[in-house]
C-alpha cells in the first residue's frame, strides 16, 4: 500500500495490516532487477487502479503490460492462471489465481499484525497458513 496519501496509510494500519516496506517498494519499481531465471520477461498486471500502477511501476521501461480493463473478472483470472508464473497479492481472487496456476507462485508474507483481532483470525501461523506449502513467500 505504498504511494497512497498518509490518510489512506493510517486507515490501512488501523485495520491491523502492515504496509509494504520502503525497500520492497523500490525493488518492485523495476521488476527486471529481480534475479529471474530467464531473459525477455514480460510482466502482466491485472489491477483495479491502472493509473496508480502505471505511475508506480513505470511500464514503459520495465516490460510491463496490462490486461484489458474491460474484461470480466473470470476472463482475467483465466488469463493470469495460464501464465508461466505469478506474483499474487493477499486477496482471495489472487489466491485462486495462484491455486490455478501451474508455475511458481510468489506471495506476500506477514501482511497482518499478530496479536490483533484480524491477526488472530489467521490462526497460529499467521498469514502463511492460507498459502500452499510450495508457494514462495516474499
PDB file of C-alpha atoms in Angstrom:
ATOM      1  CA  UNK A   1       0.000   0.000   0.000  1.00  0.00           C
ATOM      2  CA  UNK A   2       2.731   2.452  -0.813  1.00  0.00           C
ATOM      3  CA  UNK A   3       2.037   5.517  -2.889  1.00  0.00           C
ATOM      4  CA  UNK A   4      -1.159   6.483  -1.108  1.00  0.00           C
ATOM      5  CA  UNK A   5      -1.594   9.575   0.992  1.00  0.00           C
ATOM      6  CA  UNK A   6      -0.969   9.445   4.744  1.00  0.00           C
ATOM      7  CA  UNK A   7      -4.706   9.338   5.449  1.00  0.00           C
ATOM      8  CA  UNK A   8      -5.061   6.110   3.484  1.00  0.00           C
ATOM      9  CA  UNK A   9      -1.959   4.637   5.139  1.00  0.00           C
ATOM     10  CA  UNK A  10      -3.366   5.468   8.575  1.00  0.00           C
ATOM     11  CA  UNK A  11      -6.659   3.774   7.718  1.00  0.00           C
ATOM     12  CA  UNK A  12      -4.794   0.734   6.430  1.00  0.00           C
ATOM     13  CA  UNK A  13      -2.661   0.496   9.590  1.00  0.00           C
ATOM     14  CA  UNK A  14      -5.696   0.998  11.826  1.00  0.00           C
ATOM     15  CA  UNK A  15      -7.179  -2.182  10.329  1.00  0.00           C
ATOM     16  CA  UNK A  16      -4.072  -4.040  11.522  1.00  0.00           C
ATOM     17  CA  UNK A  17      -2.456  -4.713   8.180  1.00  0.00           C
ATOM     18  CA  UNK A  18       1.190  -3.959   7.557  1.00  0.00           C
ATOM     19  CA  UNK A  19       2.453  -1.747   4.773  1.00  0.00           C
ATOM     20  CA  UNK A  20       4.894  -2.709   2.049  1.00  0.00           C
ATOM     21  CA  UNK A  21       8.384  -1.816   3.321  1.00  0.00           C
ATOM     22  CA  UNK A  22      10.177   1.001   1.501  1.00  0.00           C
ATOM     23  CA  UNK A  23      12.903  -1.451   0.415  1.00  0.00           C
ATOM     24  CA  UNK A  24      10.317  -3.662  -1.291  1.00  0.00           C
ATOM     25  CA  UNK A  25       8.661  -0.618  -2.837  1.00  0.00           C
ATOM     26  CA  UNK A  26      11.888   0.451  -4.514  1.00  0.00           C
ATOM     27  CA  UNK A  27      12.733  -3.090  -5.635  1.00  0.00           C
ATOM     28  CA  UNK A  28       9.297  -3.550  -7.165  1.00  0.00           C
ATOM     29  CA  UNK A  29       9.506  -0.341  -9.166  1.00  0.00           C
ATOM     30  CA  UNK A  30      11.803  -2.159 -11.552  1.00  0.00           C
ATOM     31  CA  UNK A  31      10.822  -5.839 -11.598  1.00  0.00           C
ATOM     32  CA  UNK A  32      13.649  -6.618 -14.016  1.00  0.00           C
ATOM     33  CA  UNK A  33      16.073  -6.029 -11.119  1.00  0.00           C
ATOM     34  CA  UNK A  34      14.916  -9.327  -9.640  1.00  0.00           C
ATOM     35  CA  UNK A  35      17.088 -12.394 -10.139  1.00  0.00           C
ATOM     36  CA  UNK A  36      14.967 -14.125 -12.743  1.00  0.00           C
ATOM     37  CA  UNK A  37      15.860 -17.449 -14.290  1.00  0.00           C
ATOM     38  CA  UNK A  38      15.098 -16.305 -17.783  1.00  0.00           C
ATOM     39  CA  UNK A  39      15.561 -13.374 -20.108  1.00  0.00           C
ATOM     40  CA  UNK A  40      12.962 -11.470 -22.102  1.00  0.00           C
ATOM     41  CA  UNK A  41      10.492 -11.393 -19.230  1.00  0.00           C
ATOM     42  CA  UNK A  42       7.127  -9.704 -19.640  1.00  0.00           C
ATOM     43  CA  UNK A  43       5.083  -8.857 -16.554  1.00  0.00           C
ATOM     44  CA  UNK A  44       1.295  -8.974 -16.988  1.00  0.00           C
ATOM     45  CA  UNK A  45      -0.568  -6.834 -14.452  1.00  0.00           C
ATOM     46  CA  UNK A  46      -4.235  -7.123 -13.529  1.00  0.00           C
ATOM     47  CA  UNK A  47      -5.358  -4.269 -11.328  1.00  0.00           C
ATOM     48  CA  UNK A  48      -8.283  -2.140 -10.281  1.00  0.00           C
ATOM     49  CA  UNK A  49      -6.370   1.153 -10.492  1.00  0.00           C
ATOM     50  CA  UNK A  50      -4.435   1.183 -13.743  1.00  0.00           C
ATOM     51  CA  UNK A  51      -3.369   4.825 -13.343  1.00  0.00           C
ATOM     52  CA  UNK A  52      -1.770   4.088  -9.959  1.00  0.00           C
ATOM     53  CA  UNK A  53       0.003   1.025 -11.359  1.00  0.00           C
ATOM     54  CA  UNK A  54       1.337   2.915 -14.361  1.00  0.00           C
ATOM     55  CA  UNK A  55       2.610   5.690 -12.108  1.00  0.00           C
ATOM     56  CA  UNK A  56       4.305   3.336  -9.636  1.00  0.00           C
ATOM     57  CA  UNK A  57       5.505   0.509 -11.891  1.00  0.00           C
ATOM     58  CA  UNK A  58       6.654   2.596 -14.871  1.00  0.00           C
ATOM     59  CA  UNK A  59       5.561   0.087 -17.533  1.00  0.00           C
ATOM     60  CA  UNK A  60       7.222   1.857 -20.444  1.00  0.00           C
ATOM     61  CA  UNK A  61      10.717   0.704 -19.447  1.00  0.00           C
ATOM     62  CA  UNK A  62      10.116  -2.484 -17.490  1.00  0.00           C
ATOM     63  CA  UNK A  63       8.416  -4.923 -19.863  1.00  0.00           C
ATOM     64  CA  UNK A  64       5.095  -4.500 -18.041  1.00  0.00           C
ATOM     65  CA  UNK A  65       1.796  -4.997 -19.858  1.00  0.00           C
ATOM     66  CA  UNK A  66      -1.731  -4.601 -18.505  1.00  0.00           C
ATOM     67  CA  UNK A  67      -4.721  -6.817 -19.098  1.00  0.00           C
ATOM     68  CA  UNK A  68      -7.563  -5.043 -20.882  1.00  0.00           C
ATOM     69  CA  UNK A  69      -9.505  -3.013 -18.341  1.00  0.00           C
ATOM     70  CA  UNK A  70     -12.921  -4.125 -19.568  1.00  0.00           C
ATOM     71  CA  UNK A  71     -12.591  -7.899 -19.150  1.00  0.00           C
ATOM     72  CA  UNK A  72     -14.959  -9.767 -16.844  1.00  0.00           C
ATOM     73  CA  UNK A  73     -13.127 -10.966 -13.690  1.00  0.00           C
ATOM     74  CA  UNK A  74     -13.293 -14.602 -14.766  1.00  0.00           C
ATOM     75  CA  UNK A  75     -11.509 -13.809 -18.050  1.00  0.00           C
ATOM     76  CA  UNK A  76      -8.694 -12.051 -16.181  1.00  0.00           C
ATOM     77  CA  UNK A  77      -8.471 -14.962 -13.733  1.00  0.00           C
ATOM     78  CA  UNK A  78      -8.220 -17.456 -16.585  1.00  0.00           C
ATOM     79  CA  UNK A  79      -5.570 -15.335 -18.316  1.00  0.00           C
ATOM     80  CA  UNK A  80      -3.492 -14.986 -15.142  1.00  0.00           C
ATOM     81  CA  UNK A  81      -3.796 -18.658 -14.259  1.00  0.00           C
ATOM     82  CA  UNK A  82      -2.317 -19.580 -17.645  1.00  0.00           C
ATOM     83  CA  UNK A  83       0.870 -17.522 -17.212  1.00  0.00           C
ATOM     84  CA  UNK A  84       4.199 -19.265 -16.615  1.00  0.00           C
ATOM     85  CA  UNK A  85       4.443 -17.888 -13.038  1.00  0.00           C
ATOM     86  CA  UNK A  86       2.538 -15.402 -10.855  1.00  0.00           C
ATOM     87  CA  UNK A  87       3.178 -12.917  -8.066  1.00  0.00           C
ATOM     88  CA  UNK A  88      -0.031 -12.610  -6.078  1.00  0.00           C
ATOM     89  CA  UNK A  89      -1.401 -10.166  -3.542  1.00  0.00           C
ATOM     90  CA  UNK A  90      -3.280 -11.160  -0.396  1.00  0.00           C
ATOM     91  CA  UNK A  91      -6.891 -11.324  -1.579  1.00  0.00           C
ATOM     92  CA  UNK A  92      -8.999 -14.347  -2.378  1.00  0.00           C
ATOM     93  CA  UNK A  93      -9.015 -13.502  -6.090  1.00  0.00           C
ATOM     94  CA  UNK A  94      -5.214 -13.640  -6.145  1.00  0.00           C
ATOM     95  CA  UNK A  95      -5.211 -16.808  -4.048  1.00  0.00           C
ATOM     96  CA  UNK A  96      -7.335 -18.579  -6.658  1.00  0.00           C
ATOM     97  CA  UNK A  97      -5.088 -17.316  -9.464  1.00  0.00           C
ATOM     98  CA  UNK A  98      -2.139 -18.854  -7.608  1.00  0.00           C
ATOM     99  CA  UNK A  99      -4.044 -22.072  -6.970  1.00  0.00           C
ATOM    100  CA  UNK A 100      -4.968 -22.441 -10.647  1.00  0.00           C
ATOM    101  CA  UNK A 101      -1.508 -21.523 -11.935  1.00  0.00           C
ATOM    102  CA  UNK A 102       0.866 -24.441 -12.552  1.00  0.00           C
ATOM    103  CA  UNK A 103       4.079 -22.405 -12.328  1.00  0.00           C
ATOM    104  CA  UNK A 104       5.910 -20.701  -9.484  1.00  0.00           C
ATOM    105  CA  UNK A 105       3.668 -18.684  -7.162  1.00  0.00           C
ATOM    106  CA  UNK A 106       5.167 -15.858  -5.098  1.00  0.00           C
ATOM    107  CA  UNK A 107       3.051 -14.262  -2.372  1.00  0.00           C
ATOM    108  CA  UNK A 108       3.316 -11.546   0.273  1.00  0.00           C
ATOM    109  CA  UNK A 109       4.305 -12.774   3.704  1.00  0.00           C
ATOM    110  CA  UNK A 110       3.412 -11.267   7.096  1.00  0.00           C
ATOM    111  CA  UNK A 111       0.827  -8.815   5.813  1.00  0.00           C
ATOM    112  CA  UNK A 112      -1.121  -8.871   9.080  1.00  0.00           C
ATOM    113  CA  UNK A 113      -0.191  -7.719  12.574  1.00  0.00           C
ATOM    114  CA  UNK A 114      -0.138 -10.638  15.007  1.00  0.00           C
ATOM    115  CA  UNK A 115      -1.992 -10.294  18.287  1.00  0.00           C
ATOM    116  CA  UNK A 116      -4.740  -8.123  16.777  1.00  0.00           C
ATOM    117  CA  UNK A 117      -8.335  -9.058  16.027  1.00  0.00           C
ATOM    118  CA  UNK A 118      -7.566  -9.568  12.349  1.00  0.00           C
ATOM    119  CA  UNK A 119      -4.213 -11.194  13.060  1.00  0.00           C
ATOM    120  CA  UNK A 120      -5.730 -13.679  15.497  1.00  0.00           C
ATOM    121  CA  UNK A 121      -8.270 -14.687  12.844  1.00  0.00           C
ATOM    122  CA  UNK A 122      -5.489 -16.132  10.718  1.00  0.00           C
ATOM    123  CA  UNK A 123      -4.504 -18.798  13.228  1.00  0.00           C
ATOM    124  CA  UNK A 124      -1.167 -19.624  14.844  1.00  0.00           C
ATOM    125  CA  UNK A 125       0.849 -19.483  11.619  1.00  0.00           C
ATOM    126  CA  UNK A 126      -0.469 -16.068  10.645  1.00  0.00           C
ATOM    127  CA  UNK A 127      -0.915 -15.163   7.006  1.00  0.00           C
ATOM    128  CA  UNK A 128       1.120 -18.113   5.732  1.00  0.00           C
ATOM    129  CA  UNK A 129      -1.457 -20.611   6.984  1.00  0.00           C
ATOM    130  CA  UNK A 130      -3.596 -19.977   3.903  1.00  0.00           C
ATOM    131  CA  UNK A 131      -0.777 -20.244   1.381  1.00  0.00           C
ATOM    132  CA  UNK A 132       0.190 -23.552  -0.184  1.00  0.00           C
ATOM    133  CA  UNK A 133       3.477 -25.013   1.079  1.00  0.00           C
ATOM    134  CA  UNK A 134       5.222 -24.897  -2.302  1.00  0.00           C
ATOM    135  CA  UNK A 135       4.433 -21.202  -2.788  1.00  0.00           C
ATOM    136  CA  UNK A 136       7.303 -18.801  -2.186  1.00  0.00           C
ATOM    137  CA  UNK A 137       6.823 -16.089   0.473  1.00  0.00           C
ATOM    138  CA  UNK A 138       8.214 -12.617  -0.215  1.00  0.00           C
TER     139      UNK A 138
END
